[in-house]
Coordinates of C-alpha atoms (C1' of nucleotides) in Angstrom, one line a residue:
Chain A
M1 CA 40.8 19.5 24.7
D2 CA 42.7 16.3 25.2
H3 CA 40.6 13.6 23.6
K4 CA 42.8 10.8 24.9
E5 CA 42.3 12.0 28.4
L6 CA 38.6 12.2 27.8
A7 CA 38.6 8.6 26.5
E8 CA 40.4 7.4 29.6
L9 CA 38.0 9.3 31.8
L10 CA 35.0 7.8 30.2
F11 CA 36.3 4.2 29.8
P12 CA 39.0 3.6 32.4
E13 CA 38.1 -0.1 32.5
I14 CA 38.6 -0.7 28.8
T15 CA 42.2 -1.7 28.0
K16 CA 41.9 -3.4 24.7
T17 CA 42.0 -1.5 21.4
P18 CA 40.4 -2.1 18.0
E19 CA 43.8 -3.3 16.9
D20 CA 43.7 -6.1 19.5
Y21 CA 40.3 -7.3 18.2
E22 CA 41.6 -7.0 14.7
R23 CA 44.1 -9.7 15.6
S24 CA 41.6 -11.8 17.5
Y25 CA 39.3 -12.0 14.5
P26 CA 41.5 -12.8 11.5
K27 CA 40.2 -12.3 8.0
R28 CA 38.5 -15.4 6.7
D29 CA 40.1 -17.6 4.2
L30 CA 37.6 -17.6 1.5
A31 CA 37.4 -19.0 -2.0
P32 CA 37.1 -16.4 -4.7
G33 CA 33.6 -15.1 -4.9
A34 CA 32.5 -16.8 -1.7
A35 CA 30.1 -14.6 0.3
V36 CA 29.8 -14.3 4.1
T37 CA 26.3 -13.2 5.2
R38 CA 24.5 -13.1 8.4
L39 CA 21.0 -13.1 9.7
A40 CA 20.8 -10.6 12.5
P41 CA 17.3 -10.7 14.1
S42 CA 16.3 -9.2 17.4
P43 CA 14.8 -11.8 19.7
T44 CA 11.3 -10.5 19.7
G45 CA 9.8 -13.9 19.3
F46 CA 7.7 -13.5 16.2
I47 CA 8.9 -14.6 12.8
H48 CA 6.8 -13.9 9.8
L49 CA 7.0 -14.8 6.1
G50 CA 8.9 -11.6 5.4
N51 CA 11.7 -12.5 7.8
L52 CA 12.0 -15.9 6.2
Y53 CA 12.1 -14.2 2.8
G54 CA 15.0 -12.2 3.9
A55 CA 16.7 -15.1 5.7
M56 CA 16.5 -17.2 2.5
A57 CA 18.3 -14.4 0.6
D58 CA 21.1 -14.4 3.1
E59 CA 21.3 -18.2 3.2
R60 CA 21.3 -18.6 -0.6
I61 CA 23.8 -15.8 -1.3
A62 CA 26.2 -17.4 1.1
H63 CA 25.8 -21.0 0.3
S64 CA 25.3 -20.8 -3.4
S65 CA 28.6 -19.0 -3.6
G66 CA 30.4 -21.5 -1.4
G67 CA 30.5 -19.1 1.6
F68 CA 29.1 -19.0 5.1
C69 CA 26.0 -17.8 6.8
Y70 CA 25.9 -17.1 10.5
L71 CA 23.4 -16.1 13.1
R72 CA 23.9 -13.0 15.2
I73 CA 21.4 -12.0 17.8
E74 CA 20.8 -8.3 18.1
D75 CA 19.7 -8.0 21.6
T76 CA 20.8 -4.5 22.4
D77 CA 17.3 -3.4 23.3
E78 CA 16.5 -5.2 26.5
K79 CA 13.0 -3.8 26.6
R80 CA 11.9 -5.7 23.5
E81 CA 13.5 -9.0 24.3
V82 CA 11.2 -12.0 24.6
E83 CA 12.2 -15.0 26.7
G84 CA 12.9 -18.2 24.8
A85 CA 12.6 -16.5 21.4
I86 CA 16.0 -17.7 20.1
P87 CA 15.5 -21.4 20.2
V88 CA 12.1 -20.9 18.5
L89 CA 13.7 -18.8 15.9
I90 CA 16.4 -21.4 15.2
D91 CA 13.9 -24.3 15.1
T92 CA 11.5 -22.5 12.8
L93 CA 14.2 -21.5 10.4
A94 CA 15.6 -25.0 10.4
Y95 CA 12.1 -26.3 9.7
F96 CA 12.1 -24.2 6.5
G97 CA 15.6 -25.3 5.6
I98 CA 17.7 -22.4 6.8
N99 CA 20.8 -23.7 8.6
F100 CA 23.7 -21.7 9.9
D101 CA 27.4 -22.5 9.7
E102 CA 28.2 -20.6 12.9
G103 CA 26.7 -18.1 15.3
A104 CA 24.4 -18.1 18.3
I105 CA 23.1 -21.6 17.5
G106 CA 23.2 -23.4 20.8
E107 CA 20.1 -25.1 22.1
D108 CA 19.6 -22.7 25.0
G109 CA 21.3 -19.8 23.4
S110 CA 24.3 -20.3 25.6
D111 CA 26.3 -22.3 23.1
E112 CA 28.0 -20.7 20.2
R113 CA 29.8 -22.1 17.2
G114 CA 32.5 -20.3 15.4
I115 CA 35.6 -18.2 16.3
Y116 CA 34.1 -14.7 15.6
G117 CA 31.9 -14.6 18.6
P118 CA 30.3 -13.9 20.9
Y119 CA 27.4 -13.8 18.6
R120 CA 25.0 -12.1 20.9
Q121 CA 25.4 -8.4 21.0
S122 CA 24.7 -8.2 24.7
R123 CA 27.9 -10.1 25.3
R124 CA 30.0 -7.9 23.2
R125 CA 30.0 -4.8 25.3
D126 CA 33.7 -4.6 25.7
I127 CA 34.3 -4.8 22.0
Y128 CA 31.9 -1.9 21.3
K129 CA 33.3 0.1 24.1
A130 CA 36.9 -0.4 22.9
C131 CA 35.7 1.0 19.5
V132 CA 33.8 3.9 21.1
K133 CA 36.8 4.7 23.2
Y134 CA 39.0 4.7 20.1
L135 CA 36.6 7.2 18.4
V136 CA 36.5 9.4 21.5
A137 CA 40.3 9.4 21.7
Q138 CA 40.4 10.5 18.0
G139 CA 37.9 13.3 18.7
K140 CA 35.3 11.6 16.5
A141 CA 32.8 10.9 19.3
Y142 CA 31.9 12.7 22.5
P143 CA 29.7 12.3 25.6
C144 CA 26.3 14.0 25.6
F145 CA 24.3 14.8 28.7
M146 CA 21.2 16.1 27.1
S147 CA 18.1 15.0 28.9
E148 CA 14.9 13.8 27.2
E149 CA 13.3 17.1 27.9
E150 CA 16.1 19.1 26.4
I151 CA 16.0 17.0 23.3
A152 CA 12.2 17.4 23.0
A153 CA 12.7 21.2 23.5
V154 CA 15.2 21.3 20.7
R155 CA 12.9 19.4 18.5
S156 CA 10.0 21.7 18.9
E157 CA 12.3 24.7 18.4
Q158 CA 13.4 23.0 15.1
E159 CA 9.8 22.3 14.1
A160 CA 8.8 25.9 14.7
A161 CA 11.8 27.1 12.6
K162 CA 11.0 24.5 10.0
E163 CA 14.5 23.0 10.3
N164 CA 15.4 19.3 10.2
P165 CA 14.9 17.7 13.6
G166 CA 17.8 16.1 15.4
I167 CA 20.9 16.6 17.3
Y168 CA 23.5 18.1 15.0
G169 CA 25.7 21.2 14.5
K170 CA 24.6 24.0 16.8
Y171 CA 21.9 21.9 18.4
A172 CA 24.5 19.4 19.6
R173 CA 25.0 21.1 23.0
Y174 CA 27.9 18.9 24.2
R175 CA 29.7 18.6 20.9
D176 CA 32.3 21.1 21.9
A177 CA 31.9 20.9 25.7
D178 CA 35.2 21.4 27.5
M179 CA 36.7 19.0 30.0
D180 CA 35.5 20.9 33.0
E181 CA 31.9 20.8 31.9
I182 CA 32.0 17.1 31.2
K183 CA 33.6 16.5 34.6
K184 CA 31.0 18.5 36.3
H185 CA 28.2 16.3 34.9
L186 CA 30.2 13.1 35.6
D187 CA 30.8 14.2 39.2
A188 CA 27.1 14.8 39.5
G189 CA 26.6 11.1 38.8
E190 CA 25.2 11.5 35.3
T191 CA 25.8 8.9 32.7
P192 CA 26.2 10.2 29.2
V193 CA 25.3 8.7 25.9
I194 CA 28.1 8.8 23.3
R195 CA 27.4 10.6 20.1
F196 CA 29.3 10.4 16.9
R197 CA 30.8 13.8 15.9
S198 CA 29.5 14.1 12.3
E199 CA 31.5 16.1 9.8
G200 CA 29.0 15.3 7.1
D201 CA 27.4 17.9 4.9
P202 CA 24.0 16.9 3.5
S203 CA 24.6 19.0 0.4
R204 CA 27.4 16.7 -0.5
Y205 CA 26.5 13.3 -2.0
F206 CA 28.4 10.1 -1.9
K207 CA 28.0 7.2 -4.3
I208 CA 27.9 3.5 -3.5
E209 CA 27.2 0.3 -5.3
D210 CA 24.4 -1.7 -3.9
G211 CA 24.5 -5.5 -4.5
I212 CA 20.8 -5.5 -5.5
R213 CA 20.1 -1.9 -6.6
G214 CA 23.3 -1.0 -8.4
K215 CA 24.6 2.5 -8.1
I216 CA 23.0 4.7 -5.5
S217 CA 23.7 8.2 -4.4
M218 CA 22.8 9.7 -1.1
P219 CA 23.5 12.8 0.9
E220 CA 26.0 12.7 3.7
N221 CA 24.8 12.3 7.2
V222 CA 24.8 15.4 9.5
Q223 CA 23.3 14.0 12.6
D224 CA 25.4 13.4 15.7
T225 CA 24.0 9.9 16.0
V226 CA 24.0 8.1 19.3
I227 CA 26.4 5.2 19.1
L228 CA 26.5 4.1 22.7
K229 CA 23.4 4.2 24.8
Q230 CA 23.3 5.1 28.5
V231 CA 23.0 1.4 29.4
G232 CA 26.4 0.9 27.8
L233 CA 25.1 -1.0 24.8
P234 CA 25.5 0.3 21.3
T235 CA 22.7 1.4 19.0
Y236 CA 22.0 -0.7 15.9
H237 CA 24.1 1.6 13.7
F238 CA 27.2 1.1 15.7
A239 CA 26.7 -2.5 16.5
H240 CA 26.2 -3.3 12.8
V241 CA 29.4 -1.6 11.8
V242 CA 31.6 -3.2 14.5
D243 CA 30.1 -6.6 14.2
D244 CA 30.0 -6.9 10.5
H245 CA 33.6 -5.8 10.4
F246 CA 35.0 -8.1 13.1
M247 CA 32.8 -11.0 12.0
R248 CA 34.2 -10.4 8.5
T249 CA 30.8 -10.2 6.8
T250 CA 31.2 -9.7 3.0
H251 CA 27.6 -9.0 2.2
V252 CA 25.2 -7.2 4.4
V253 CA 21.8 -8.3 3.2
R254 CA 19.0 -6.4 5.0
G255 CA 15.7 -4.8 4.3
E256 CA 15.3 -1.6 2.5
E257 CA 14.2 0.2 5.7
W258 CA 17.9 0.4 6.4
L259 CA 18.7 2.3 3.2
S260 CA 18.0 5.6 4.8
S261 CA 20.5 5.1 7.5
L262 CA 23.2 4.0 5.1
P263 CA 24.8 7.4 5.3
I264 CA 25.4 6.9 9.0
H265 CA 26.9 3.5 8.5
V266 CA 29.4 4.5 5.8
Q267 CA 30.4 7.4 8.0
L268 CA 31.1 5.1 10.9
F269 CA 33.0 2.6 8.7
D270 CA 35.1 5.5 7.5
A271 CA 35.7 6.8 11.0
M272 CA 36.9 3.4 12.1
G273 CA 39.1 3.2 9.0
W274 CA 37.4 0.0 7.8
E275 CA 36.4 -1.1 4.4
Y276 CA 32.7 -1.4 3.6
P277 CA 31.0 -4.7 3.1
I278 CA 28.8 -5.0 0.0
F279 CA 25.4 -3.7 1.0
C280 CA 22.4 -5.5 -0.4
H281 CA 19.2 -3.7 0.3
N282 CA 16.3 -6.1 -0.1
T283 CA 12.7 -5.2 -0.6
V284 CA 10.1 -6.0 1.9
L285 CA 7.2 -8.4 1.4
M286 CA 3.9 -6.5 1.2
K287 CA 0.3 -7.3 1.4
V288 CA -2.9 -5.4 0.7
D289 CA -4.4 -4.1 3.9
D290 CA -7.8 -5.7 4.5
E291 CA -9.2 -2.4 5.8
T292 CA -7.7 0.3 3.7
G293 CA -7.1 -1.7 0.5
Q294 CA -3.6 -0.2 0.4
K295 CA -0.3 -1.9 -0.1
R296 CA 1.8 -2.1 2.9
K297 CA 4.7 -3.9 4.6
L298 CA 3.9 -7.1 6.4
S299 CA 3.3 -6.3 10.0
K300 CA 3.7 -8.5 13.0
R301 CA 0.9 -6.8 14.8
K302 CA -1.6 -6.6 12.0
D303 CA -0.9 -9.8 10.2
P304 CA -0.7 -12.7 12.7
E305 CA -1.7 -15.0 9.9
L306 CA 1.5 -14.3 8.1
G307 CA 3.5 -15.6 11.0
L308 CA 5.5 -18.7 10.1
S309 CA 3.8 -20.7 12.7
Y310 CA 0.6 -20.2 10.8
Y311 CA 2.0 -22.1 7.8
K312 CA 3.4 -24.8 10.1
Q313 CA 0.0 -25.2 11.7
L314 CA -1.8 -25.5 8.4
G315 CA 0.8 -28.1 7.4
Y316 CA 2.3 -26.5 4.4
F317 CA 5.3 -28.5 3.3
P318 CA 8.3 -26.4 4.2
E319 CA 9.6 -27.1 0.8
A320 CA 6.5 -25.5 -0.8
V321 CA 7.0 -22.3 1.2
R322 CA 10.7 -22.3 0.2
E323 CA 9.9 -22.8 -3.5
Y324 CA 7.4 -20.0 -3.4
L325 CA 9.9 -17.7 -1.7
M326 CA 12.6 -18.7 -4.2
T327 CA 10.3 -17.7 -7.1
I328 CA 9.8 -14.2 -5.8
L329 CA 13.5 -13.9 -4.7
N330 CA 14.9 -14.7 -8.1
S331 CA 12.4 -14.5 -10.8
D332 CA 14.0 -16.9 -13.2
Y333 CA 13.8 -19.6 -10.5
E334 CA 10.4 -20.7 -11.7
E335 CA 11.7 -21.3 -15.2
W336 CA 14.6 -23.2 -13.9
R337 CA 12.4 -25.3 -11.8
A338 CA 10.2 -26.2 -14.7
A339 CA 13.3 -27.3 -16.6
N340 CA 14.7 -29.2 -13.6
P341 CA 11.8 -30.6 -11.7
A342 CA 13.9 -33.2 -9.9
S343 CA 16.9 -31.0 -8.9
D344 CA 17.5 -29.8 -5.5
Y345 CA 17.0 -26.1 -5.1
S346 CA 20.5 -25.6 -4.0
E347 CA 21.6 -26.3 -7.5
F348 CA 20.0 -23.1 -8.7
A349 CA 22.4 -20.3 -9.4
F350 CA 21.1 -17.7 -6.9
A351 CA 22.3 -14.1 -7.2
A352 CA 21.7 -11.0 -5.3
S353 CA 21.7 -9.0 -8.6
K354 CA 18.7 -11.0 -9.8
M355 CA 16.6 -9.9 -6.8
S356 CA 13.8 -7.5 -7.4
N357 CA 14.0 -3.9 -6.2
S358 CA 10.4 -3.1 -5.9
G359 CA 8.1 -4.3 -3.2
T360 CA 6.6 -7.7 -3.7
M361 CA 3.1 -8.5 -2.8
F362 CA 2.5 -11.7 -1.0
D363 CA 0.2 -14.0 -3.1
L364 CA -1.4 -16.9 -1.4
N365 CA -2.8 -18.3 -4.7
K366 CA 0.7 -18.6 -6.0
L367 CA 1.9 -20.3 -2.9
N368 CA -0.9 -22.8 -3.2
D369 CA -0.2 -23.5 -6.8
I370 CA 3.4 -24.0 -6.1
S371 CA 2.6 -26.3 -3.2
K372 CA 0.4 -28.4 -5.5
D373 CA 3.4 -28.9 -7.8
V374 CA 5.7 -29.7 -4.9
L375 CA 3.3 -32.3 -3.6
A376 CA 2.7 -33.8 -7.1
R377 CA 6.4 -34.6 -7.0
K378 CA 6.1 -36.4 -3.7
T379 CA 5.1 -40.1 -3.4
A380 CA 2.0 -40.9 -1.5
A381 CA 4.1 -42.5 1.2
E382 CA 6.0 -39.3 1.7
I383 CA 2.8 -37.3 1.9
F384 CA 1.5 -39.8 4.4
D385 CA 4.6 -39.4 6.6
F386 CA 4.4 -35.7 6.5
C387 CA 0.7 -35.6 7.3
L388 CA 1.2 -38.1 10.1
G389 CA 3.9 -35.9 11.6
W390 CA 1.6 -32.9 11.3
A391 CA -1.4 -34.8 12.7
E392 CA 0.7 -36.0 15.7
E393 CA 1.3 -32.4 16.6
Y394 CA -2.0 -30.8 15.7
K395 CA -4.6 -33.6 15.5
P396 CA -3.5 -36.4 17.8
D397 CA -6.8 -38.3 17.5
K398 CA -6.5 -38.3 13.7
A399 CA -2.9 -39.5 14.0
A400 CA -4.0 -42.7 15.8
D401 CA -6.5 -43.4 13.1
M402 CA -3.9 -42.8 10.4
K403 CA -1.4 -45.2 12.0
A404 CA -4.1 -47.9 12.3
N405 CA -5.1 -47.5 8.6
K406 CA -1.9 -46.5 7.0
E407 CA -2.2 -48.5 3.8
L408 CA -5.7 -47.2 3.1
Y409 CA -4.6 -43.6 3.7
I410 CA -1.8 -44.0 1.3
K411 CA -4.1 -45.4 -1.3
I412 CA -6.4 -42.5 -1.0
F413 CA -3.5 -40.1 -1.1
D414 CA -2.5 -41.7 -4.3
I415 CA -5.8 -41.5 -6.2
D416 CA -5.2 -40.4 -9.8
R417 CA -1.7 -39.1 -9.1
S418 CA 0.0 -41.1 -11.7
G419 CA -0.5 -41.6 -15.4
D420 CA -0.9 -39.0 -18.2
K421 CA -3.1 -36.6 -16.3
P422 CA -2.0 -36.6 -12.7
R423 CA -4.1 -34.8 -10.2
K424 CA -2.6 -31.9 -8.4
D425 CA -5.0 -30.9 -5.7
L426 CA -3.1 -31.6 -2.5
I427 CA -1.8 -28.4 -1.0
Y428 CA -1.2 -28.6 2.8
A429 CA -1.7 -31.1 5.5
E430 CA -4.8 -29.6 7.1
Q431 CA -6.5 -29.4 3.7
I432 CA -5.4 -32.9 2.8
M433 CA -6.8 -34.3 6.0
R434 CA -10.0 -32.4 5.3
F435 CA -10.1 -34.1 1.9
I436 CA -9.8 -37.4 3.6
S437 CA -12.6 -36.5 6.0
Y438 CA -14.9 -35.5 3.2
F439 CA -14.1 -38.7 1.4
F440 CA -14.9 -40.8 4.4
D441 CA -17.9 -38.8 5.4
A442 CA -19.5 -39.3 2.1
E443 CA -20.5 -42.7 3.1
F444 CA -21.9 -41.4 6.2
V445 CA -23.7 -38.4 4.7
R446 CA -25.2 -40.5 2.0
E447 CA -27.4 -42.2 4.5
S448 CA -28.6 -39.0 5.9
D449 CA -31.4 -36.8 4.6
M450 CA -29.3 -34.7 2.3
P451 CA -30.7 -33.4 -1.0
K452 CA -31.3 -36.3 -3.4
E453 CA -29.0 -35.0 -6.2
C454 CA -26.2 -34.6 -3.8
A455 CA -26.6 -38.1 -2.6
E456 CA -26.4 -39.3 -6.2
D457 CA -23.2 -37.5 -6.8
L458 CA -21.7 -38.9 -3.7
K459 CA -22.9 -42.3 -4.5
S460 CA -21.1 -42.2 -7.9
I461 CA -17.9 -41.0 -6.3
L462 CA -18.0 -43.8 -3.9
E463 CA -18.7 -46.3 -6.6
K464 CA -15.6 -45.2 -8.3
Y465 CA -13.4 -45.5 -5.4
R466 CA -15.0 -48.4 -3.6
G467 CA -12.5 -50.8 -5.0
L468 CA -9.8 -49.0 -3.2
Y469 CA -10.9 -49.8 0.2
S470 CA -13.2 -52.8 -0.3
A471 CA -10.1 -54.8 -0.9
S472 CA -10.1 -55.8 2.7
D473 CA -12.7 -58.2 3.7
D474 CA -14.8 -56.1 6.0
N475 CA -14.9 -52.4 6.2
S476 CA -18.0 -52.1 8.4
E477 CA -16.2 -51.7 11.7
W478 CA -13.9 -49.1 10.2
F479 CA -16.8 -47.2 8.7
G480 CA -18.4 -47.2 12.0
K481 CA -15.4 -45.4 13.4
I482 CA -15.5 -42.9 10.7
K483 CA -19.2 -42.3 11.3
A484 CA -18.6 -41.7 14.9
L485 CA -15.8 -39.3 14.2
A486 CA -17.8 -37.5 11.6
A487 CA -20.6 -37.1 14.1
E488 CA -18.2 -35.8 16.6
L489 CA -16.9 -33.3 14.2
G490 CA -20.4 -32.1 13.6
Y491 CA -20.8 -33.2 10.0
A492 CA -24.1 -35.0 10.9
E493 CA -25.7 -31.7 11.6
K494 CA -25.0 -30.1 8.3
P495 CA -25.6 -32.5 5.4
G496 CA -27.8 -29.9 3.9
D497 CA -24.8 -27.6 3.5
Y498 CA -23.4 -30.0 1.0
K499 CA -24.0 -28.6 -2.4
R500 CA -23.8 -30.3 -5.7
N501 CA -20.2 -30.2 -7.0
P502 CA -19.0 -28.1 -4.1
G503 CA -15.4 -27.8 -5.2
M504 CA -14.1 -29.4 -2.2
F505 CA -11.4 -26.9 -1.3
K506 CA -12.7 -23.7 -2.7
G507 CA -13.4 -21.4 0.1
H508 CA -11.3 -23.4 2.4
V509 CA -7.9 -22.5 1.0
G510 CA -7.4 -19.3 2.9
H511 CA -8.6 -15.9 2.4
Chain B
rG1 C1' 7.0 18.5 6.0
rG2 C1' 12.4 16.9 4.9
rC3 C1' 15.3 13.0 2.9
rU4 C1' 15.1 8.6 0.2
rC5 C1' 13.7 4.1 -2.7
rC6 C1' 10.4 2.2 -6.3
rA7 C1' 6.9 2.4 -10.8
rU8 C1' 5.3 -3.1 -17.3
rG9 C1' -1.8 -6.7 -16.9
rG10 C1' -5.6 -8.1 -10.6
rU11 C1' -0.5 -10.5 -8.7
rC12 C1' 4.9 -12.1 -9.5
rA13 C1' 7.4 -10.5 -13.6
rA14 C1' 10.8 -11.0 -18.7
rG15 C1' 12.6 -7.0 -21.4
rA16 C1' 18.3 -3.1 -21.1
rG17 C1' 16.8 2.4 -27.5
rG18 C1' 14.7 -0.5 -33.2
rU19 C1' 14.6 -8.0 -33.7
rU20 C1' 8.0 -6.8 -29.4
rU21 C1' 1.6 -7.3 -33.3
rA22 C1' 5.6 -6.6 -25.0
rA23 C1' 7.6 -13.5 -22.9
rG24 C1' 6.3 -16.8 -19.0
rA25 C1' 3.7 -18.0 -14.3
rC26 C1' -0.6 -17.3 -10.7
rG27 C1' -5.5 -15.6 -10.8
rU28 C1' -9.7 -14.7 -14.0
rC29 C1' -13.1 -15.9 -18.2
rG30 C1' -14.7 -19.5 -22.1
rC31 C1' -14.5 -24.2 -24.4
rC32 C1' -13.0 -29.4 -24.3
rC33 C1' -12.1 -34.1 -21.6
rU34 C1' -15.1 -36.8 -18.0
rC35 C1' -18.2 -42.0 -13.8
rU36 C1' -17.4 -36.7 -9.7
rC37 C1' -14.1 -32.4 -10.3
rA38 C1' -10.6 -29.9 -7.2
rA39 C1' -6.9 -32.2 -11.9
rG40 C1' -5.6 -32.1 -17.3
rG41 C1' -5.9 -29.9 -22.5
rC42 C1' -7.0 -25.7 -25.6
rG43 C1' -8.3 -20.7 -26.2
rG44 C1' -9.7 -15.5 -24.5
rA45 C1' -9.6 -10.8 -21.9
rA46 C1' -6.0 -7.8 -19.3
rU47 C1' 0.0 -4.1 -18.7
rC48 C1' 4.4 -0.3 -20.4
rA49 C1' 1.1 5.7 -14.5
rC50 C1' 1.1 10.8 -16.7
rG51 C1' 3.8 15.1 -19.1
rA52 C1' 7.9 17.1 -21.3
rG53 C1' 12.8 16.3 -23.3
rU54 C1' 17.1 13.5 -25.9
rU55 C1' 16.9 10.5 -30.5
rC56 C1' 15.6 9.1 -37.2
rG57 C1' 13.2 6.0 -33.4
rA58 C1' 11.7 5.3 -26.3
rU59 C1' 8.4 0.5 -22.4
rU60 C1' 13.8 1.0 -22.4
rC61 C1' 17.8 7.3 -21.4
rU62 C1' 16.9 12.4 -18.7
rC63 C1' 13.8 15.8 -16.0
rG64 C1' 9.2 16.8 -13.8
rU65 C1' 4.3 15.3 -12.0
rU66 C1' 1.4 11.7 -9.7
rG67 C1' 1.1 7.3 -6.9
rG68 C1' 3.1 3.8 -3.5
rG69 C1' 7.0 2.1 0.1
rG70 C1' 10.7 3.4 3.8
rC71 C1' 13.4 6.6 7.2
rU72 C1' 13.1 10.9 10.1
rA73 C1' 14.5 7.3 18.6
rC74 C1' 19.3 6.3 23.9
rC75 C1' 13.9 0.4 18.4
rA76 C1' 15.9 -2.7 15.4

RNA sequence: GGCUCCAUGGUCAAGAGGUUUAAGACGUCGCCCUCUCAAGGCGGAAUCACGAGUUCGAUUCUCGUUGGGGCUACCA
């Protein structure tokens, strides 16, 4: 079998070689210790807290080492692609402070920044094919014409025989097909997938040093993994290897769900004759399932409330979310923050090796607590500006009122926030605005037929704060507006719900 | 099922064979402060999954068990 002839037969249009690309994408000129990381999402349009958690690890590992972080779009699965997902992704990440030095960061996804592109996998077909062609020419990959039915049949045969499922060894029908057989299929108009010809033996183990987990040992891969799909696009495994090599990634930070395919990846790096990047397998963010009570990975389907847009809608300060994520990413961050309350988080010495290697449970209480601290460090004016921005997007009617009564709002935001015992009860914009509503509504509710002791409580609250807003000559007109608004919001119908010392936010802070 | 990763209180976790009567934070409970409490102060309860082994000594090392996570696609 002439492998070179086969490679030409399969990829006549590909003239470039991996060596050509090697020259096109020169090694980066990096300071010692500087890391190059990448965020490589697929454009499915939904970003949740777990994605941000991973993204922050990438961003911090790169930037705290003086390196670079780029954005690569993994759009090799056309079926899953969602229109317009990329700009949303970029905007959302930017909102939470994740910025990229290069990558697919154009407004409409068409612009790219950096010399290692294209940064969208769908535009790198020729690069992948050149590498696949190289492997075929070396006899390390081959075309496979097995149909879905054939594969399914093999699988059930394997299950019956209690063997490991998959296409490998004797089950790989086209592994050793001769040129005539291949030509016959090709002439019949069939398009093959390209499989890697694995020489691995699962009874042999290889060792590798993971950037987070330390030494790990895994069995070699036996599977003849598909590297090029019928549509001419690579699978994740191959795209990862080619891209992270040519884009000169030094640290591949990714979720631990990739750990089990690491044997395939190292095998592919070896076959191409390339050095491995440092693999950093991160843990996933988990939650307790509401129904089963079991721990599980955050899911985009089951946990819409964990989508990043949820936090944006509630008006969490992005800085608060970031601080929370930092504390679970590097556990000494909290201590560092306590010692350096005024420092920017970028001054913290972030390290992959300090990352936890067991799954972390998402904790809303902790997020809220951290948010209180973050807001306690803000001035009332800063809080006002943020809340106004939030209101303009989510509560336009409120925004108008805020603008008209800016000074009053700022005074209220500032209640008891200075001095020896500053209050820390502001958490997120929606809650803050609810606080304001309660505060204003008190005057309104007091006049209604609520239980007497509640009225007394409210009265005393108002007495205390009256000075804050009676500074202006006449509040009556303004109070009238508040009353109308309160009525509109339905408060007038439920004064009876008001309980003595209700704990204004308890029960509102999430679930 | 196979392979694999993980395992300190309810949660995040420090700890790296003796210096630990196992830090700290969140939550929780109690008390105090007080013109409200949602803030603040003080204090309490609560953890090394289990079983062997190595060792003078194990939360720390090894093996097993159990539990949980992940993978097992022409998805990423």
